[in-house]
mmCIF file of C-alpha atoms in Angstrom:
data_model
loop_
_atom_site.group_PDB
_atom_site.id
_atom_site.type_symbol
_atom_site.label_atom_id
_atom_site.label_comp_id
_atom_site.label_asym_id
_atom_site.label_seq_id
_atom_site.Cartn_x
_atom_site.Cartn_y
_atom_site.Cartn_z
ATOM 1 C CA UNK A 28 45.346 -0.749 -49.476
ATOM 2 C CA UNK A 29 42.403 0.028 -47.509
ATOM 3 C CA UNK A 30 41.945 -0.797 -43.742
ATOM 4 C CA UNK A 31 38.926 -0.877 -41.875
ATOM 5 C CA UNK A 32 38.229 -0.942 -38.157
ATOM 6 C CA UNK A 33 35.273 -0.930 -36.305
ATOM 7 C CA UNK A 34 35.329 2.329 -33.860
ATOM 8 C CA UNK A 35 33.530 1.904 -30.189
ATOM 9 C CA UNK A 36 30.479 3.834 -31.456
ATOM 10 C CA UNK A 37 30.348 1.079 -34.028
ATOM 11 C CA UNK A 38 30.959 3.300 -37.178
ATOM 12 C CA UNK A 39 33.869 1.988 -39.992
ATOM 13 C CA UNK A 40 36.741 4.280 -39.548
ATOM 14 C CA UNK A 41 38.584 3.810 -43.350
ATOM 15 C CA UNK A 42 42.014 4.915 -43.979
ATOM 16 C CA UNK A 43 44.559 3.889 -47.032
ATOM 17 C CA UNK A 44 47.649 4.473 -48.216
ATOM 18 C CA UNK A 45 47.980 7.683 -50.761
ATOM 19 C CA UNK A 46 51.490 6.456 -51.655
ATOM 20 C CA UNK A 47 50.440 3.176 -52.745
ATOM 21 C CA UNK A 48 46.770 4.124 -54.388
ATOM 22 C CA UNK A 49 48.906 6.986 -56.466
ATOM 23 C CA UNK A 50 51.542 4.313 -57.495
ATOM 24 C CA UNK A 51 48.858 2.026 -58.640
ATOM 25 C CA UNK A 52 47.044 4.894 -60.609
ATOM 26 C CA UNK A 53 50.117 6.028 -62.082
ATOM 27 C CA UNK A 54 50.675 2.480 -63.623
ATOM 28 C CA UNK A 55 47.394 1.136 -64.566
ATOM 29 C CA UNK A 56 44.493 3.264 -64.270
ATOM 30 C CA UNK A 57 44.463 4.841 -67.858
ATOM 31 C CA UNK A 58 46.092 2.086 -69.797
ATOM 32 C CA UNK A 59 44.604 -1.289 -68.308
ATOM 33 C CA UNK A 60 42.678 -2.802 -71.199
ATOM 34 C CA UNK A 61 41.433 -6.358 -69.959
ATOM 35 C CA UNK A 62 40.662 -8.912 -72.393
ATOM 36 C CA UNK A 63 36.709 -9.235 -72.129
ATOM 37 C CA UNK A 64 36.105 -11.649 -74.549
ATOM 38 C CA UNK A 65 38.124 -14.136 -73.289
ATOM 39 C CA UNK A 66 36.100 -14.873 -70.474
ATOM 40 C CA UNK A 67 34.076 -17.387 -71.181
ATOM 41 C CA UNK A 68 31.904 -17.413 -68.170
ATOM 42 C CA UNK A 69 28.819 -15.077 -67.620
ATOM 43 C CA UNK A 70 29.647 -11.583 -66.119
ATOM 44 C CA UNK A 71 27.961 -8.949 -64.514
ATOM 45 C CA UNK A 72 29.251 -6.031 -63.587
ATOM 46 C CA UNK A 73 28.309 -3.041 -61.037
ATOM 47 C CA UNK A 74 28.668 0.338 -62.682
ATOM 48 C CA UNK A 75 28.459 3.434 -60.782
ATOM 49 C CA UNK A 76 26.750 6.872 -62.363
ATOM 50 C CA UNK A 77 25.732 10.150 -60.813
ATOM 51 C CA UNK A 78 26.700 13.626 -60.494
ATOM 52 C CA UNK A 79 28.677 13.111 -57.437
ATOM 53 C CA UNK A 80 32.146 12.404 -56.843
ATOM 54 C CA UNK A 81 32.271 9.389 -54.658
ATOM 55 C CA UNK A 82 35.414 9.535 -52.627
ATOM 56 C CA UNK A 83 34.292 12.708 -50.936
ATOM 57 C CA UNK A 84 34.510 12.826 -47.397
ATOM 58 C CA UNK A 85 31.013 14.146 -45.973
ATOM 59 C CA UNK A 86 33.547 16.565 -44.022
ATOM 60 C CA UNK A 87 34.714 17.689 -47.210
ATOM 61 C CA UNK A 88 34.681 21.539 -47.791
ATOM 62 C CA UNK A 89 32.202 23.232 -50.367
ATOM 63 C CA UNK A 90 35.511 24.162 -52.796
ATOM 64 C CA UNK A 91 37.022 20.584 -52.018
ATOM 65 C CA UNK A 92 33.401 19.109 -53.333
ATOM 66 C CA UNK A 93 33.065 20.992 -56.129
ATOM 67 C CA UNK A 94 36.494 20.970 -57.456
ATOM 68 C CA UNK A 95 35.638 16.717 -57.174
ATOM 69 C CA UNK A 96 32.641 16.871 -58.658
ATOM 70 C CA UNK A 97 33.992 18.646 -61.737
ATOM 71 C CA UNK A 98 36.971 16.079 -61.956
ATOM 72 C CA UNK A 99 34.175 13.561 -61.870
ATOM 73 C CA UNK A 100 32.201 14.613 -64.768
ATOM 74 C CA UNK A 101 34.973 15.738 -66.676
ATOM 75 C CA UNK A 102 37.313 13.057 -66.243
ATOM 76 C CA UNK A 103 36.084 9.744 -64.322
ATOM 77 C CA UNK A 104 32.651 9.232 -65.737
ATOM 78 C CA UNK A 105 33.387 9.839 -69.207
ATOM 79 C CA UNK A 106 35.856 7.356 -68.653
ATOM 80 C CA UNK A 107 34.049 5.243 -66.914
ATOM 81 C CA UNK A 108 31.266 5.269 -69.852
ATOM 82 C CA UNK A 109 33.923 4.761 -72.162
ATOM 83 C CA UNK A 110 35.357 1.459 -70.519
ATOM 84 C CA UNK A 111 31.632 0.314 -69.928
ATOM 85 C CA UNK A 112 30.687 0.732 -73.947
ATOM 86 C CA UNK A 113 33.998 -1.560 -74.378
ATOM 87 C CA UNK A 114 33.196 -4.086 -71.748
ATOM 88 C CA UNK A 115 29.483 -4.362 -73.322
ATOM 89 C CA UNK A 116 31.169 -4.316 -77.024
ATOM 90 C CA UNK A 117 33.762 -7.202 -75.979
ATOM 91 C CA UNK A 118 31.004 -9.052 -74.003
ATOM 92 C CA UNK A 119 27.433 -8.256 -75.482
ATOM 93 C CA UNK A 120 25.520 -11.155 -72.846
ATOM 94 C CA UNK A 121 27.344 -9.948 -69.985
ATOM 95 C CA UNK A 122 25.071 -7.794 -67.936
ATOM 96 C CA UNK A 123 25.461 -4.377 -66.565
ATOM 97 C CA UNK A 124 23.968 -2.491 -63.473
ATOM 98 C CA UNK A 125 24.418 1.196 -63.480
ATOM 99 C CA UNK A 126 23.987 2.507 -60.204
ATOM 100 C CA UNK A 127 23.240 6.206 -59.209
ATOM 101 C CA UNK A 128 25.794 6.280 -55.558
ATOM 102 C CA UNK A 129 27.128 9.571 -54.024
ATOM 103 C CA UNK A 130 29.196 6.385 -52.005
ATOM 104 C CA UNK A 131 32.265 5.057 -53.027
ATOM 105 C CA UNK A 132 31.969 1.711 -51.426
ATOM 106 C CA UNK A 133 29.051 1.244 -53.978
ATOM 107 C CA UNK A 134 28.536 -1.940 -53.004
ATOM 108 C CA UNK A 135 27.531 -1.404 -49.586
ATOM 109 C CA UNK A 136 26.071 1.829 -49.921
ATOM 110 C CA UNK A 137 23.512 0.573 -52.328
ATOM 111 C CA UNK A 138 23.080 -2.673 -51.232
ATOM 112 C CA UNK A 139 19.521 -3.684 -52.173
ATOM 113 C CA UNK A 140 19.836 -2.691 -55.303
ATOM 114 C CA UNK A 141 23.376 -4.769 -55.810
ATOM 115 C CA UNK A 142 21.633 -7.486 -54.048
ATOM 116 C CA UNK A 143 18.811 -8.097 -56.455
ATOM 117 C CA UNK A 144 21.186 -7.574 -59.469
ATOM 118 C CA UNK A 145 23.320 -10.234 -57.990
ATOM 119 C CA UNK A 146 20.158 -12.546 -57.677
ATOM 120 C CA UNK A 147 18.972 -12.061 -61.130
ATOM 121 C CA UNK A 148 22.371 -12.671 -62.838
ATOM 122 C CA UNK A 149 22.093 -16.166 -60.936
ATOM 123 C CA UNK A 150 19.374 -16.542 -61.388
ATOM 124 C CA UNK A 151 19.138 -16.118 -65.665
ATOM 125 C CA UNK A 152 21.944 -18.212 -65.454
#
């Protein structure tokens, strides 16, 4: 889906395929309902929050951001709150980071923070 290559100024230069990410949307995004409970092992799982749309591109222009941010709050985060309440509901000792990221790639772009939640989880288990 994604590709990433390392440009000669030794920045990430990311690029995907539309066709496929919108196929995979259309399919799955609003109707995927995983069974939670079932897992029997411990879980943790990264959350992000903010005000921010984060697939943005910082060359984005001030209409494009705004008209993202607004699908965000409207649209993604409620949804994403929603399918956090059931993932807590479903698994009540599974343990949940909410992270405030303007970044899609959450995971890099907040690092520390997903670092030390990552040690914790091991380590209360």
């Amino acid at each position: 889906m994604e590709k990433v290559a390392v440009q000669e100024d030794v920045t990430l230069r990311i690029t995907h395929d539309d066709a496929l990410m919108n196929a995979i949307i259309a399919e799955v995004w609003w109707v995927r309902d995983p069974e939670y409970e079932q897992v029997a092992a411990p879980m943790l799982a990264v959350v992000p929050d903010g005000d921010f749309h984060q697939a943005v591109p910082a060359h984005a222009d001030d209409d494009l951001r705004r008209a993202a941010d607004a699908f965000w709050l409207e649209t993604l985060l409620p949804w994403l709150w929603q399918r956090t309440v059931v993932f807590r509901q479903a698994s009540p000792s599974a343990q949940i980071v909410e992270l405030d990221s303007p970044y899609h790639h959450i995971l890099i772009a907040e690092e520390e923070a997903v670092a030390a939640a990552i040690i914790d989880f091991l380590e209360a288990g």
